Amino acid sequence: MEEIKLTIDGREVIAKSGQTVFQAATAAGIHIPSLCFHEQLEPYGGCRICSVEVVAGSRSKVVASCVYPVANGLVVNTSTDKIRHIRKVLIELLLTKAPASKPIRDLAEEYGADTARFSHDASFCILCGLCVRYCAEVKKANALCFISRGTQREVTFVPETANRECEKCQQCFDICPTNFIRANFEMAKALTFETKE
């Protein structure tokens, strides 16, 4: 496998062809925060907390490091003032959806995010897709899915599959950064029980 040389935060890093900037940084011990990355899943780029600034030649741009491929001569800056500001605003927006999420509150403290900057619209789901992707890619059960688009997008259970699979599995509950999927499952179970009665 071809070796790729790039620079991350002033350090030369040797990566492998096919790796993303996030993977190369992590392997080199350089921390980039993320809420939607999971080592068993295909990169998704949903939360954008892993945004970094990449410089190729004379051009620079902000990219999601978990989906951006490494390249020879690439220069990556993971914690510039610009990147920290972008992450801070993203965290503030995520707090409107999941104000009680410990991982998000920890990031808010680290980046000095204002927990009251935007009005809260708590759905408790940040659409990171971890549960949907884990169920599809690792468990091969497809008991969860996204429905709708844009601001109406949400995660839901596929009733006939979820009834058969979720009670005995529940593995996606532990990777959800907001605890939304566990709460949603318990509510669906309660509603089903009430309906049967």
XYZ file of C-alpha atoms in Angstrom:
197
model
C 0.000 0.000 0.000
C 1.364 3.388 -1.021
C 2.658 5.706 1.705
C 1.415 9.290 1.681
C 3.351 12.146 3.292
C 1.374 15.093 4.581
C 1.788 17.734 7.264
C -0.685 18.002 10.136
C -0.265 20.868 12.586
C 3.343 21.317 11.496
C 4.258 17.633 11.898
C 5.116 15.329 9.040
C 2.712 12.403 9.084
C 2.993 9.190 7.083
C -0.430 7.898 6.045
C -1.620 5.035 3.875
C -3.341 5.434 0.549
C -7.103 5.329 1.105
C -6.992 6.847 4.588
C -8.834 10.025 5.477
C -7.221 13.027 7.149
C -9.082 12.099 10.354
C -7.677 8.551 10.304
C -4.152 9.769 9.576
C -4.309 12.345 12.378
C -5.709 9.816 14.863
C -2.993 7.273 13.969
C -0.389 10.005 14.582
C -1.863 10.848 17.996
C -3.377 14.156 16.855
C -6.857 14.643 18.306
C -9.668 15.911 16.093
C -13.092 15.944 17.773
C -16.053 14.179 16.162
C -19.553 13.097 17.097
C -20.406 10.953 14.061
C -17.208 8.931 13.561
C -17.063 5.274 14.555
C -14.148 2.985 13.694
C -16.468 0.198 12.494
C -18.469 2.423 10.147
C -17.900 4.041 6.794
C -17.048 7.758 7.129
C -20.155 9.937 7.071
C -19.272 13.603 7.640
C -22.556 14.371 9.339
C -21.648 16.416 12.410
C -18.840 18.511 10.834
C -17.175 18.899 14.251
C -14.108 17.282 12.690
C -13.697 20.192 10.256
C -10.107 21.165 9.512
C -8.379 23.571 7.166
C -6.448 21.967 4.316
C -3.925 23.707 2.098
C -3.038 22.275 -1.298
C -0.707 24.490 -3.304
C -1.870 28.084 -2.896
C -5.468 27.236 -2.009
C -7.010 26.489 1.362
C -10.449 25.257 2.312
C -12.398 23.917 5.258
C -13.325 20.239 4.968
C -14.763 17.453 7.110
C -11.609 15.493 7.956
C -13.439 12.176 8.370
C -14.332 12.060 4.660
C -11.415 13.988 3.140
C -8.723 11.715 1.626
C -5.037 12.149 2.396
C -2.763 13.303 -0.413
C 0.959 13.844 -0.822
C 2.029 17.354 0.151
C -1.292 18.191 1.815
C -0.995 20.637 4.716
C -3.633 20.308 7.421
C -4.368 22.685 10.301
C -6.679 21.210 12.896
C -6.994 23.989 15.460
C -6.653 27.442 13.920
C -8.765 30.332 15.220
C -11.004 29.899 12.169
C -11.519 26.176 12.808
C -12.117 26.684 16.533
C -14.741 29.327 15.714
C -16.483 27.021 13.231
C -16.559 24.197 15.776
C -17.847 26.544 18.469
C -20.805 27.638 16.318
C -21.563 24.040 15.296
C -21.524 22.974 18.940
C -23.861 25.831 19.857
C -26.279 24.656 17.160
C -26.066 21.045 18.358
C -26.836 22.195 21.894
C -30.192 23.501 20.656
C -31.100 19.940 19.669
C -29.550 18.031 22.561
C -28.833 20.364 25.482
C -28.327 17.526 27.983
C -25.897 15.454 25.888
C -22.690 14.937 27.868
C -20.389 14.647 24.815
C -21.806 17.887 23.389
C -21.664 19.695 26.741
C -18.037 18.578 27.156
C -17.228 20.027 23.721
C -19.122 23.207 24.625
C -16.910 23.640 27.675
C -13.741 22.945 25.683
C -14.639 25.462 22.959
C -16.315 28.069 25.160
C -19.642 27.608 23.386
C -22.570 29.713 24.546
C -25.292 27.291 25.596
C -27.978 29.964 25.229
C -26.885 31.647 21.997
C -29.587 30.028 19.853
C -33.150 29.224 20.876
C -33.579 25.580 21.811
C -35.608 23.199 19.677
C -34.797 20.030 21.569
C -35.418 16.949 19.457
C -32.518 15.220 21.246
C -31.337 13.762 17.925
C -28.419 15.456 16.145
C -28.742 13.275 13.013
C -25.210 11.898 13.365
C -26.505 8.682 11.818
C -24.500 6.413 14.119
C -27.489 4.259 15.032
C -28.788 3.942 11.464
C -25.349 3.179 10.048
C -24.386 0.745 12.821
C -27.620 -1.171 12.384
C -27.149 -1.343 8.599
C -23.378 -1.787 8.289
C -22.452 -3.854 11.355
C -25.630 -5.660 12.411
C -27.081 -5.886 8.857
C -30.545 -5.577 10.412
C -31.759 -2.258 8.931
C -34.155 -1.730 11.823
C -33.580 2.055 11.765
C -33.737 4.585 8.966
C -33.834 8.266 8.113
C -37.126 9.701 6.941
C -37.933 13.047 5.301
C -35.357 15.608 4.187
C -33.846 18.911 5.195
C -35.109 20.341 8.480
C -37.773 17.616 8.659
C -35.248 14.773 8.597
C -35.382 12.358 11.513
C -34.399 8.875 12.627
C -37.107 6.310 13.151
C -37.518 2.596 13.721
C -38.719 0.328 10.904
C -41.598 -1.253 12.887
C -41.662 -4.797 11.513
C -37.860 -5.164 11.700
C -37.407 -3.285 14.983
C -40.027 -5.446 16.722
C -37.999 -8.505 15.783
C -34.428 -7.191 16.246
C -34.104 -4.280 18.677
C -35.145 -5.773 21.998
C -32.405 -8.401 21.892
C -29.726 -6.191 20.315
C -29.719 -2.586 21.614
C -26.054 -2.135 20.596
C -26.721 1.204 18.912
C -27.989 2.640 22.215
C -24.474 2.891 23.627
C -22.991 4.736 20.646
C -25.707 7.410 20.467
C -24.122 10.646 21.773
C -27.449 12.036 22.988
C -29.234 8.933 24.351
C -32.051 9.727 21.892
C -32.339 6.268 20.377
C -32.654 4.500 23.749
C -35.348 6.943 24.900
C -37.166 6.658 21.576
C -37.132 2.861 21.783
C -38.461 2.854 25.345
C -41.242 5.260 24.343
C -42.172 3.129 21.307
C -42.238 0.050 23.529
C -44.470 1.777 26.068
C -46.868 2.956 23.358
C -47.025 -0.547 21.866
C -47.723 -2.039 25.296
C -50.512 0.487 25.934
C -52.052 -0.223 22.529
C -52.056 -3.971 23.213
C -53.835 -3.410 26.527
